[in-house]
Amino acid sequence: MNPSLDAQLADWEMVVGLEVHVQLKTLTKCFCPCPVAFGALPNANTCPVCLALPGALPVLNARAVELAARASLALGCTVHETSIFARKNYFYPDSPKGYQISQFDRPLATSGHVQVGIRADGSSRSIGITRVHMEEDAGKSVHDRFPGVTAIDLNRAGTPLVEIVSEPDMRSAAEAGSYLRTLKQILEYVDVSDVNMEEGSLRVDANVSARRRGDTRLGTKTEVKNMNSFSGVERALDLEFRRQVALLEAGGRIEQQTMLWDADAQEVRASRAKEASHDYRYFPEPDLPPLTLSSTWIDGVRKALPELPASRRARFLTEFELSAYDVDVLISTFGLGDYYEAVARAHGSPKSSANWVMGEVLSHLKRSGDKIADFPVSPSSLARLLDLVRDGVVSHTAGKQILQRMISVGGQPDETAVAEGLLQVDDGGQLATWLDAVIAEMPLESERYRKGEARLAGVLIGAVMKKSGGRADPRKLGQLLAARLTP
């Protein structure tokens, strides 16, 4: 690290705008009927259209349009009734046509926003969305399959994408990361993409520049590519900002160029001069008519949107009176929020329901790698189990054992509690027998408790709960312990 540069950074402000490419969740490609399937054999999912054979004509995928409009409306954008597809001309080995079908001056949607950094008091920062436009993906160049040769896989060519272009409103790498995580969550909620960065369903290009604090003019930007994680985006932005500030402080000038992020080396390096829009020689796609959408159709897509994260967050805070942290965990995915809400309504205690969902349920999902849709215990069954714990029919410890049994072999809470012998024992004679045995086995702890070390009550009660297989009533046990060992 450079201490002098660290001191100079305070005089400069980072300005970031992000371009996010999102693969739409369609069964077929954007302009042909070839399937969209990750991991297929190379070049298996191709046809004359996506191979760009002479005479093959594109036909727009209606489902892709619906998903693109859905994403745009969820981001607060205006979806235009008329948009135009254009040819973006450039040569690259994995783009057989020599151009990409995209949108240029007449995009699908414009002027949206995303709220980031939401605090407990509801305040946040608004990041503008300049535009959302549709386009097709290129193929993939494979550099490590055959020594000395670059192979081309065109399975991905023609896959439908939306590009979400933000305003240059972000002022730190952390804010850019927050924007991306919020954007990903919104897209997951409206089910337009699986947003899997490892499979290339969400890709980020970052435009970053530096300017003196207080200056309102934008500096010369560079575009950082090849980032495959949000933490990678944050690290790359910090390093590129440091590089630009060091160059500017030394009297140099920033060149507008494309930079590549090397995650292994943890460095950003120059790739090529950055193209401007005129370099692509955009012109309207002659093989596709203007995309015309009726206001009635757009309103129908808007009305079909589910409750979005910001709205659900505000409602959970008010209705269930949970902490901001609990709510953020519970609404992290649409399915988890639905699951929790169903448990809380059936059980009646929002906080107890939250504790079990965030504890036992999420722990199982983390271990198994499953999603909440695959969780084998229904919300109503979990709510019934929580009823049994609340009513003292089974202990909290036994409740966890019952849940694990329900996860592994199925069944309902009541039957499982009986079958496993986990109904809570509140019989004074049986409790006394277990307690006497523990006192005999733990004489030092028992004597210290008797002399006033109250914290050891938990140790002794825990030992009795273990001896009883979780069946002892901890409340009655606490009373009995106090009566036995209090002078």
Short mmCIF file of C-alpha atoms in Angstrom, two decimals:
data_model
loop_
_atom_site.label_atom_id
_atom_site.label_comp_id
_atom_site.label_asym_id
_atom_site.label_seq_id
_atom_site.Cartn_x
_atom_site.Cartn_y
_atom_site.Cartn_z
CA MET A 1 0.00 0.00 0.00
CA ASN A 2 1.06 3.61 -0.61
CA PRO A 3 0.53 5.78 2.53
CA SER A 4 0.88 9.05 0.60
CA LEU A 5 -1.71 7.91 -1.95
CA ASP A 6 -4.04 6.87 0.87
CA ALA A 7 -3.91 10.45 2.15
CA GLN A 8 -4.54 11.88 -1.33
CA LEU A 9 -7.61 9.69 -1.93
CA ALA A 10 -9.63 11.82 0.49
CA ASP A 11 -9.37 14.74 -1.98
CA TRP A 12 -10.96 12.72 -4.79
CA GLU A 13 -14.40 11.34 -5.43
CA MET A 14 -15.21 8.07 -7.19
CA VAL A 15 -17.97 8.21 -9.80
CA VAL A 16 -19.43 4.88 -10.91
CA GLY A 17 -22.06 3.82 -13.42
CA LEU A 18 -22.83 0.16 -14.05
CA GLU A 19 -23.99 -1.76 -17.10
CA VAL A 20 -25.57 -5.05 -16.04
CA HIS A 21 -26.34 -7.75 -18.61
CA VAL A 22 -29.07 -10.12 -17.41
CA GLN A 23 -30.00 -13.35 -19.17
CA LEU A 24 -33.77 -13.72 -19.36
CA LYS A 25 -35.37 -16.93 -18.14
CA THR A 26 -36.75 -18.21 -21.44
CA LEU A 27 -36.79 -21.74 -22.82
CA THR A 28 -35.62 -20.63 -26.26
CA LYS A 29 -33.35 -17.99 -27.74
CA CYS A 30 -34.27 -14.42 -28.57
CA PHE A 31 -34.74 -14.77 -32.33
CA CYS A 32 -34.90 -18.51 -33.00
CA PRO A 33 -36.38 -21.68 -31.45
CA CYS A 34 -33.05 -23.13 -30.25
CA PRO A 35 -33.16 -24.16 -26.56
CA VAL A 36 -31.38 -22.17 -23.88
CA ALA A 37 -29.61 -24.72 -21.69
CA PHE A 38 -26.41 -24.20 -19.70
CA GLY A 39 -23.85 -27.00 -20.00
CA ALA A 40 -24.99 -28.47 -23.32
CA LEU A 41 -22.39 -29.97 -25.64
CA PRO A 42 -20.55 -27.25 -27.61
CA ASN A 43 -22.52 -25.91 -30.57
CA ALA A 44 -25.38 -28.35 -29.95
CA ASN A 45 -28.02 -25.66 -29.48
CA THR A 46 -27.63 -23.85 -32.79
CA CYS A 47 -29.58 -23.36 -36.02
CA PRO A 48 -29.26 -21.32 -39.25
CA VAL A 49 -30.48 -18.18 -37.43
CA CYS A 50 -27.99 -18.15 -34.57
CA LEU A 51 -25.24 -19.45 -36.88
CA ALA A 52 -25.99 -16.47 -39.18
CA LEU A 53 -26.38 -18.59 -42.31
CA PRO A 54 -27.44 -16.65 -45.45
CA GLY A 55 -31.18 -16.17 -45.77
CA ALA A 56 -32.01 -16.99 -42.11
CA LEU A 57 -34.33 -14.42 -40.57
CA PRO A 58 -34.88 -13.55 -36.89
CA VAL A 59 -38.29 -13.86 -35.20
CA LEU A 60 -38.68 -12.11 -31.85
CA ASN A 61 -39.40 -14.27 -28.79
CA ALA A 62 -42.63 -12.93 -27.18
CA ARG A 63 -41.72 -14.40 -23.78
CA ALA A 64 -38.44 -12.48 -23.80
CA VAL A 65 -40.35 -9.24 -24.40
CA GLU A 66 -42.68 -9.99 -21.48
CA LEU A 67 -39.78 -10.70 -19.11
CA ALA A 68 -37.88 -7.61 -20.27
CA ALA A 69 -40.95 -5.44 -19.65
CA ARG A 70 -41.46 -7.11 -16.27
CA ALA A 71 -37.88 -6.31 -15.23
CA SER A 72 -38.19 -2.73 -16.48
CA LEU A 73 -41.41 -2.05 -14.56
CA ALA A 74 -39.98 -3.59 -11.37
CA LEU A 75 -37.13 -1.07 -11.66
CA GLY A 76 -39.56 1.83 -11.92
CA CYS A 77 -38.89 2.44 -15.61
CA THR A 78 -41.28 3.73 -18.25
CA VAL A 79 -41.86 0.99 -20.82
CA HIS A 80 -42.33 2.61 -24.21
CA GLU A 81 -45.08 1.53 -26.54
CA THR A 82 -42.64 1.60 -29.45
CA SER A 83 -38.98 0.57 -29.41
CA ILE A 84 -36.57 -0.20 -32.24
CA PHE A 85 -34.07 -3.03 -32.69
CA ALA A 86 -30.75 -2.02 -34.19
CA ARG A 87 -27.61 -3.63 -35.56
CA LYS A 88 -24.53 -3.02 -33.45
CA ASN A 89 -21.69 -3.72 -35.86
CA TYR A 90 -18.42 -5.18 -34.68
CA PHE A 91 -16.27 -8.16 -35.52
CA TYR A 92 -15.44 -10.79 -32.93
CA PRO A 93 -14.85 -14.52 -33.48
CA ASP A 94 -17.81 -15.60 -31.33
CA SER A 95 -20.26 -13.30 -33.14
CA PRO A 96 -20.82 -15.00 -36.51
CA LYS A 97 -23.08 -12.31 -37.98
CA GLY A 98 -20.48 -9.59 -37.53
CA TYR A 99 -23.11 -7.60 -35.64
CA GLN A 100 -25.34 -7.91 -32.59
CA ILE A 101 -29.07 -7.29 -32.59
CA SER A 102 -29.59 -4.77 -29.81
CA GLN A 103 -31.44 -1.50 -29.19
CA PHE A 104 -29.87 1.93 -29.46
CA ASP A 105 -31.70 5.26 -29.56
CA ARG A 106 -35.18 3.78 -29.04
CA PRO A 107 -34.79 1.35 -26.10
CA LEU A 108 -37.56 -0.65 -24.49
CA ALA A 109 -37.59 1.37 -21.26
CA THR A 110 -36.04 4.44 -19.63
CA SER A 111 -35.91 6.50 -16.43
CA GLY A 112 -36.08 4.13 -13.48
CA HIS A 113 -34.40 3.97 -10.09
CA VAL A 114 -33.20 1.61 -7.37
CA GLN A 115 -33.13 2.48 -3.66
CA VAL A 116 -29.94 1.29 -1.92
CA GLY A 117 -28.52 1.46 1.56
CA ILE A 118 -31.93 1.34 3.24
CA ARG A 119 -31.53 2.21 6.93
CA ALA A 120 -33.71 1.40 9.94
CA ASP A 121 -35.45 4.80 9.62
CA GLY A 122 -36.34 4.04 5.99
CA SER A 123 -33.88 6.53 4.46
CA SER A 124 -31.88 5.44 1.43
CA ARG A 125 -29.99 6.54 -1.67
CA SER A 126 -31.67 6.55 -5.07
CA ILE A 127 -29.59 5.28 -8.00
CA GLY A 128 -31.01 6.24 -11.39
CA ILE A 129 -31.62 3.73 -14.17
CA THR A 130 -30.93 5.38 -17.52
CA ARG A 131 -32.36 2.64 -19.73
CA VAL A 132 -33.23 -1.02 -20.08
CA HIS A 133 -32.85 -2.44 -23.55
CA MET A 134 -33.13 -5.86 -25.11
CA GLU A 135 -30.38 -7.58 -27.04
CA GLU A 136 -28.96 -10.97 -27.92
CA ASP A 137 -25.87 -12.53 -26.40
CA ALA A 138 -22.77 -13.47 -28.36
CA GLY A 139 -21.14 -16.89 -28.32
CA LYS A 140 -18.24 -17.92 -26.13
CA SER A 141 -14.53 -18.06 -26.91
CA VAL A 142 -12.87 -20.98 -25.12
CA HIS A 143 -9.14 -20.38 -24.67
CA ASP A 144 -8.13 -23.31 -22.43
CA ARG A 145 -9.68 -26.36 -24.14
CA PHE A 146 -7.04 -26.96 -26.86
CA PRO A 147 -3.40 -25.83 -26.49
CA GLY A 148 -2.59 -22.88 -28.73
CA VAL A 149 -6.10 -22.73 -30.20
CA THR A 150 -9.18 -20.68 -29.35
CA ALA A 151 -12.37 -22.70 -29.75
CA ILE A 152 -15.78 -21.16 -30.38
CA ASP A 153 -18.99 -22.38 -28.73
CA LEU A 154 -22.10 -20.74 -30.19
CA ASN A 155 -24.63 -22.30 -27.83
CA ARG A 156 -24.97 -18.94 -26.08
CA ALA A 157 -25.28 -16.93 -29.31
CA GLY A 158 -28.76 -15.47 -29.53
CA THR A 159 -29.63 -15.94 -25.83
CA PRO A 160 -32.03 -13.13 -24.80
CA LEU A 161 -30.61 -10.43 -22.53
CA VAL A 162 -31.58 -7.12 -21.05
CA GLU A 163 -28.90 -4.55 -20.42
CA ILE A 164 -29.64 -2.36 -17.40
CA VAL A 165 -27.65 0.88 -17.58
CA SER A 166 -27.43 3.02 -14.46
CA GLU A 167 -26.76 6.71 -14.12
CA PRO A 168 -23.27 7.58 -12.78
CA ASP A 169 -24.79 8.00 -9.32
CA MET A 170 -22.63 5.68 -7.21
CA ARG A 171 -19.84 7.22 -5.16
CA SER A 172 -18.02 4.22 -3.71
CA ALA A 173 -17.28 0.59 -4.44
CA ALA A 174 -19.45 -0.41 -1.47
CA GLU A 175 -22.38 1.56 -2.88
CA ALA A 176 -21.92 -0.16 -6.23
CA GLY A 177 -22.00 -3.52 -4.44
CA SER A 178 -25.19 -2.53 -2.60
CA TYR A 179 -26.80 -1.48 -5.88
CA LEU A 180 -25.92 -4.81 -7.51
CA ARG A 181 -27.24 -6.88 -4.61
CA THR A 182 -30.47 -4.88 -4.57
CA LEU A 183 -30.83 -5.20 -8.33
CA LYS A 184 -30.26 -8.95 -8.16
CA GLN A 185 -32.89 -9.29 -5.43
CA ILE A 186 -35.49 -7.36 -7.44
CA LEU A 187 -34.85 -9.47 -10.55
CA GLU A 188 -35.19 -12.66 -8.48
CA TYR A 189 -38.45 -11.43 -6.95
CA VAL A 190 -40.05 -10.84 -10.36
CA ASP A 191 -38.63 -14.14 -11.67
CA VAL A 192 -37.13 -12.85 -14.91
CA SER A 193 -33.71 -14.50 -14.52
CA ASP A 194 -31.82 -16.93 -12.33
CA VAL A 195 -29.11 -14.19 -12.05
CA ASN A 196 -26.41 -16.84 -11.63
CA MET A 197 -23.06 -15.09 -12.07
CA GLU A 198 -21.14 -18.38 -12.22
CA GLU A 199 -23.13 -19.43 -15.30
CA GLY A 200 -22.99 -15.96 -16.86
CA SER A 201 -26.67 -15.10 -16.29
CA LEU A 202 -25.63 -11.80 -14.72
CA ARG A 203 -22.56 -9.94 -15.94
CA VAL A 204 -21.33 -6.52 -14.89
CA ASP A 205 -19.33 -3.85 -16.69
CA ALA A 206 -18.33 -0.91 -14.51
CA ASN A 207 -17.60 2.63 -15.73
CA VAL A 208 -15.46 4.48 -13.22
CA SER A 209 -13.84 7.90 -13.11
CA ALA A 210 -12.23 10.16 -10.52
CA ARG A 211 -12.79 13.87 -9.90
CA ARG A 212 -11.80 16.39 -7.25
CA ARG A 213 -14.29 16.58 -4.41
CA GLY A 214 -16.69 19.45 -5.05
CA ASP A 215 -16.24 19.27 -8.82
CA THR A 216 -19.47 18.66 -10.73
CA ARG A 217 -17.87 17.72 -14.06
CA LEU A 218 -17.37 14.08 -14.90
CA GLY A 219 -13.83 12.86 -15.40
CA THR A 220 -12.64 10.57 -18.18
CA LYS A 221 -13.97 7.10 -17.50
CA THR A 222 -12.60 3.64 -17.99
CA GLU A 223 -14.71 0.51 -18.29
CA VAL A 224 -13.76 -2.50 -16.16
CA LYS A 225 -14.84 -5.91 -17.46
CA ASN A 226 -14.43 -9.61 -16.58
CA MET A 227 -15.84 -9.42 -13.05
CA ASN A 228 -17.68 -12.54 -11.91
CA SER A 229 -18.70 -11.66 -8.35
CA PHE A 230 -19.99 -8.63 -6.50
CA SER A 231 -16.96 -8.66 -4.21
CA GLY A 232 -14.83 -8.75 -7.37
CA VAL A 233 -16.63 -5.66 -8.67
CA GLU A 234 -15.97 -3.82 -5.41
CA ARG A 235 -12.29 -4.79 -5.35
CA ALA A 236 -11.77 -3.90 -9.02
CA LEU A 237 -13.41 -0.48 -8.57
CA ASP A 238 -11.24 0.34 -5.56
CA LEU A 239 -8.06 -0.61 -7.40
CA GLU A 240 -8.98 1.24 -10.60
CA PHE A 241 -9.92 4.34 -8.60
CA ARG A 242 -6.55 4.22 -6.82
CA ARG A 243 -4.76 3.86 -10.18
CA GLN A 244 -6.59 6.85 -11.64
CA VAL A 245 -5.97 9.07 -8.60
CA ALA A 246 -2.26 8.17 -8.56
CA LEU A 247 -1.99 9.05 -12.26
CA LEU A 248 -3.88 12.33 -11.88
CA GLU A 249 -1.87 13.35 -8.81
CA ALA A 250 1.31 12.76 -10.81
CA GLY A 251 0.07 15.13 -13.54
CA GLY A 252 -0.96 12.44 -15.99
CA ARG A 253 -4.21 12.05 -17.86
CA ILE A 254 -6.74 9.22 -17.95
CA GLU A 255 -7.30 7.52 -21.29
CA GLN A 256 -10.76 6.21 -22.10
CA GLN A 257 -10.11 2.50 -22.38
CA THR A 258 -11.39 -0.94 -21.46
CA MET A 259 -9.75 -2.56 -18.45
CA LEU A 260 -9.80 -6.23 -17.47
CA TRP A 261 -10.08 -7.46 -13.88
CA ASP A 262 -7.72 -10.34 -13.06
CA ALA A 263 -9.17 -11.97 -9.95
CA ASP A 264 -6.21 -14.32 -9.50
CA ALA A 265 -3.62 -11.55 -9.59
CA GLN A 266 -5.97 -9.05 -7.90
CA GLU A 267 -5.17 -6.40 -10.48
CA VAL A 268 -6.79 -4.30 -13.18
CA ARG A 269 -4.95 -4.03 -16.50
CA ALA A 270 -5.57 -2.27 -19.80
CA SER A 271 -7.15 -4.24 -22.64
CA ARG A 272 -8.01 -1.89 -25.52
CA ALA A 273 -9.15 1.63 -26.35
CA LYS A 274 -12.77 2.14 -25.35
CA GLU A 275 -15.18 2.32 -28.29
CA ALA A 276 -17.71 5.13 -28.64
CA SER A 277 -21.23 4.59 -29.98
CA HIS A 278 -20.27 5.81 -33.48
CA ASP A 279 -17.67 3.03 -33.69
CA TYR A 280 -20.49 0.48 -33.79
CA ARG A 281 -22.26 2.10 -36.78
CA TYR A 282 -25.72 1.49 -35.35
CA PHE A 283 -28.63 1.40 -37.78
CA PRO A 284 -32.19 -0.02 -37.49
CA GLU A 285 -32.40 -3.81 -37.89
CA PRO A 286 -33.98 -4.27 -41.34
CA ASP A 287 -35.25 -7.78 -40.62
CA LEU A 288 -37.31 -6.80 -37.55
CA PRO A 289 -40.21 -4.33 -37.44
CA PRO A 290 -40.52 -1.85 -34.58
CA LEU A 291 -41.60 -3.51 -31.33
CA THR A 292 -45.06 -2.15 -30.59
CA LEU A 293 -46.72 -2.72 -27.21
CA SER A 294 -50.17 -1.51 -26.23
CA SER A 295 -50.71 0.48 -23.04
CA THR A 296 -53.22 -2.19 -21.99
CA TRP A 297 -50.59 -4.92 -22.35
CA ILE A 298 -48.03 -2.89 -20.38
CA ASP A 299 -50.56 -2.25 -17.60
CA GLY A 300 -51.31 -5.98 -17.48
CA VAL A 301 -47.62 -6.77 -16.96
CA ARG A 302 -47.43 -4.12 -14.24
CA LYS A 303 -50.47 -5.48 -12.39
CA ALA A 304 -49.02 -9.01 -12.49
CA LEU A 305 -45.87 -7.94 -10.61
CA PRO A 306 -45.49 -9.48 -7.14
CA GLU A 307 -44.84 -7.46 -4.01
CA LEU A 308 -41.34 -6.02 -4.45
CA PRO A 309 -38.60 -6.16 -1.78
CA ALA A 310 -38.86 -2.52 -0.64
CA SER A 311 -42.62 -2.78 -0.17
CA ARG A 312 -42.39 -6.13 1.60
CA ARG A 313 -39.64 -4.82 3.86
CA ALA A 314 -41.75 -1.85 4.98
CA ARG A 315 -44.78 -4.06 5.56
CA PHE A 316 -42.88 -6.67 7.59
CA LEU A 317 -41.35 -3.98 9.78
CA THR A 318 -44.77 -2.54 10.57
CA GLU A 319 -46.98 -5.63 10.60
CA PHE A 320 -44.69 -8.12 12.34
CA GLU A 321 -42.68 -5.63 14.46
CA LEU A 322 -39.38 -7.33 13.70
CA SER A 323 -35.92 -5.76 13.69
CA ALA A 324 -34.54 -4.44 10.42
CA TYR A 325 -31.92 -7.20 10.48
CA ASP A 326 -34.54 -9.95 10.86
CA VAL A 327 -36.64 -8.50 8.05
CA ASP A 328 -33.67 -8.24 5.68
CA VAL A 329 -32.86 -11.90 6.26
CA LEU A 330 -36.46 -13.05 5.87
CA ILE A 331 -37.13 -11.15 2.63
CA SER A 332 -33.77 -12.02 1.08
CA THR A 333 -35.64 -14.20 -1.43
CA PHE A 334 -39.27 -14.11 -2.48
CA GLY A 335 -39.85 -17.73 -1.49
CA LEU A 336 -38.35 -17.33 1.97
CA GLY A 337 -40.52 -14.29 2.64
CA ASP A 338 -43.62 -16.22 1.61
CA TYR A 339 -42.64 -19.20 3.77
CA TYR A 340 -42.01 -17.07 6.85
CA GLU A 341 -45.23 -15.10 6.46
CA ALA A 342 -47.27 -18.31 6.21
CA VAL A 343 -45.64 -19.69 9.40
CA ALA A 344 -46.12 -16.44 11.30
CA ARG A 345 -49.79 -16.15 10.38
CA ALA A 346 -50.54 -19.77 11.25
CA HIS A 347 -48.61 -19.74 14.54
CA GLY A 348 -49.48 -16.22 15.66
CA SER A 349 -46.07 -15.21 17.04
CA PRO A 350 -44.01 -13.33 14.43
CA LYS A 351 -40.82 -13.27 16.52
CA SER A 352 -40.86 -16.97 17.44
CA SER A 353 -41.58 -17.83 13.81
CA ALA A 354 -38.69 -15.62 12.68
CA ASN A 355 -36.29 -17.27 15.13
CA TRP A 356 -37.11 -20.77 13.88
CA VAL A 357 -37.05 -19.85 10.18
CA MET A 358 -33.77 -17.93 10.49
CA GLY A 359 -32.31 -20.61 12.75
CA GLU A 360 -33.37 -24.17 12.03
CA VAL A 361 -34.79 -23.71 8.52
CA LEU A 362 -31.94 -21.62 7.09
CA SER A 363 -29.33 -23.83 8.77
CA HIS A 364 -30.78 -26.86 6.97
CA LEU A 365 -30.88 -25.02 3.64
CA LYS A 366 -27.26 -23.93 4.07
CA ARG A 367 -26.12 -27.48 4.82
CA SER A 368 -28.15 -29.09 2.05
CA GLY A 369 -27.73 -26.43 -0.60
CA ASP A 370 -31.48 -26.56 -1.23
CA LYS A 371 -33.80 -23.65 -1.85
CA ILE A 372 -36.81 -22.91 0.35
CA ALA A 373 -39.08 -24.42 -2.32
CA ASP A 374 -37.36 -27.77 -1.64
CA PHE A 375 -37.74 -27.60 2.16
CA PRO A 376 -39.77 -30.71 3.09
CA VAL A 377 -41.67 -29.23 6.04
CA SER A 378 -44.66 -27.11 5.06
CA PRO A 379 -45.34 -23.76 6.77
CA SER A 380 -48.47 -25.17 8.41
CA SER A 381 -46.52 -28.13 9.84
CA LEU A 382 -43.79 -25.91 11.22
CA ALA A 383 -46.43 -23.60 12.72
CA ARG A 384 -48.06 -26.58 14.45
CA LEU A 385 -44.69 -27.62 15.87
CA LEU A 386 -44.19 -24.11 17.24
CA ASP A 387 -47.64 -24.34 18.81
CA LEU A 388 -46.55 -27.50 20.64
CA VAL A 389 -43.41 -25.77 21.93
CA ARG A 390 -45.32 -22.66 23.01
CA ASP A 391 -47.99 -24.71 24.81
CA GLY A 392 -45.42 -26.79 26.69
CA VAL A 393 -46.39 -30.05 24.99
CA VAL A 394 -42.78 -30.48 23.89
CA SER A 395 -39.67 -28.63 25.01
CA HIS A 396 -37.69 -26.32 22.76
CA THR A 397 -34.94 -28.94 22.56
CA ALA A 398 -37.41 -31.67 21.69
CA GLY A 399 -38.97 -29.36 19.11
CA LYS A 400 -35.66 -29.19 17.27
CA GLN A 401 -35.39 -32.99 17.36
CA ILE A 402 -38.91 -33.34 16.01
CA LEU A 403 -38.18 -30.90 13.19
CA GLN A 404 -35.07 -32.81 12.18
CA ARG A 405 -37.09 -36.02 12.14
CA MET A 406 -39.76 -34.39 9.99
CA ILE A 407 -37.10 -33.17 7.58
CA SER A 408 -35.52 -36.59 7.22
CA VAL A 409 -38.55 -38.90 7.10
CA GLY A 410 -41.62 -36.66 6.94
CA GLY A 411 -44.63 -36.84 9.20
CA GLN A 412 -46.56 -34.36 11.31
CA PRO A 413 -45.41 -32.80 14.61
CA ASP A 414 -47.96 -34.43 16.92
CA GLU A 415 -47.42 -37.96 15.61
CA THR A 416 -43.64 -37.51 15.52
CA ALA A 417 -43.57 -36.28 19.14
CA VAL A 418 -45.48 -39.38 20.30
CA ALA A 419 -43.56 -41.83 18.12
CA GLU A 420 -40.19 -40.48 19.27
CA GLY A 421 -41.21 -40.31 22.94
CA LEU A 422 -40.60 -36.56 23.05
CA LEU A 423 -43.73 -35.35 24.81
CA GLN A 424 -42.67 -33.10 27.64
CA VAL A 425 -42.50 -34.67 31.12
CA ASP A 426 -43.81 -32.47 33.91
CA ASP A 427 -44.27 -35.22 36.49
CA GLY A 428 -42.56 -34.05 39.66
CA GLY A 429 -41.37 -37.53 40.64
CA GLN A 430 -39.67 -38.21 37.32
CA LEU A 431 -38.11 -34.74 37.23
CA ALA A 432 -36.78 -35.27 40.77
CA THR A 433 -35.23 -38.59 39.78
CA TRP A 434 -33.37 -37.02 36.85
CA LEU A 435 -32.31 -34.01 38.94
CA ASP A 436 -31.00 -36.13 41.81
CA ALA A 437 -28.93 -38.15 39.35
CA VAL A 438 -27.38 -34.97 37.87
CA ILE A 439 -26.65 -33.53 41.34
CA ALA A 440 -24.86 -36.74 42.20
CA GLU A 441 -22.90 -36.70 38.95
CA MET A 442 -21.97 -32.99 39.21
CA PRO A 443 -21.29 -32.36 42.93
CA LEU A 444 -18.89 -29.43 42.42
CA GLU A 445 -21.27 -27.49 40.14
CA SER A 446 -24.20 -28.29 42.43
CA GLU A 447 -22.36 -27.01 45.50
CA ARG A 448 -21.24 -23.82 43.74
CA TYR A 449 -24.84 -23.21 42.66
CA ARG A 450 -26.02 -23.77 46.24
CA LYS A 451 -23.48 -21.13 47.41
CA GLY A 452 -24.84 -18.52 45.05
CA GLU A 453 -23.44 -19.00 41.52
CA ALA A 454 -26.83 -18.64 39.86
CA ARG A 455 -25.41 -18.96 36.34
CA LEU A 456 -24.75 -22.65 36.99
CA ALA A 457 -28.51 -23.27 36.95
CA GLY A 458 -28.29 -23.39 33.16
CA VAL A 459 -25.50 -25.97 33.31
CA LEU A 460 -27.43 -28.23 35.68
CA ILE A 461 -30.74 -27.86 33.83
CA GLY A 462 -28.96 -28.54 30.55
CA ALA A 463 -27.55 -31.77 31.99
CA VAL A 464 -31.03 -32.85 33.10
CA MET A 465 -32.45 -32.02 29.66
CA LYS A 466 -29.76 -34.18 28.08
CA LYS A 467 -30.44 -37.04 30.49
CA SER A 468 -34.18 -36.80 29.75
CA GLY A 469 -33.67 -36.74 26.00
CA GLY A 470 -35.10 -33.21 25.89
CA ARG A 471 -38.38 -34.27 27.52
CA ALA A 472 -38.07 -32.55 30.90
CA ASP A 473 -40.20 -29.44 31.45
CA PRO A 474 -37.49 -26.78 31.92
CA ARG A 475 -39.79 -24.40 33.83
CA LYS A 476 -40.79 -26.95 36.45
CA LEU A 477 -37.22 -28.21 36.49
CA GLY A 478 -35.97 -24.72 37.34
CA GLN A 479 -38.42 -24.49 40.21
CA LEU A 480 -37.42 -27.90 41.51
CA LEU A 481 -33.69 -27.08 41.27
CA ALA A 482 -34.15 -23.86 43.24
CA ALA A 483 -36.12 -25.71 45.93
CA ARG A 484 -33.51 -28.47 46.20
CA LEU A 485 -30.32 -26.41 46.34
CA THR A 486 -31.30 -23.04 47.71
CA PRO A 487 -30.35 -22.71 51.42
#
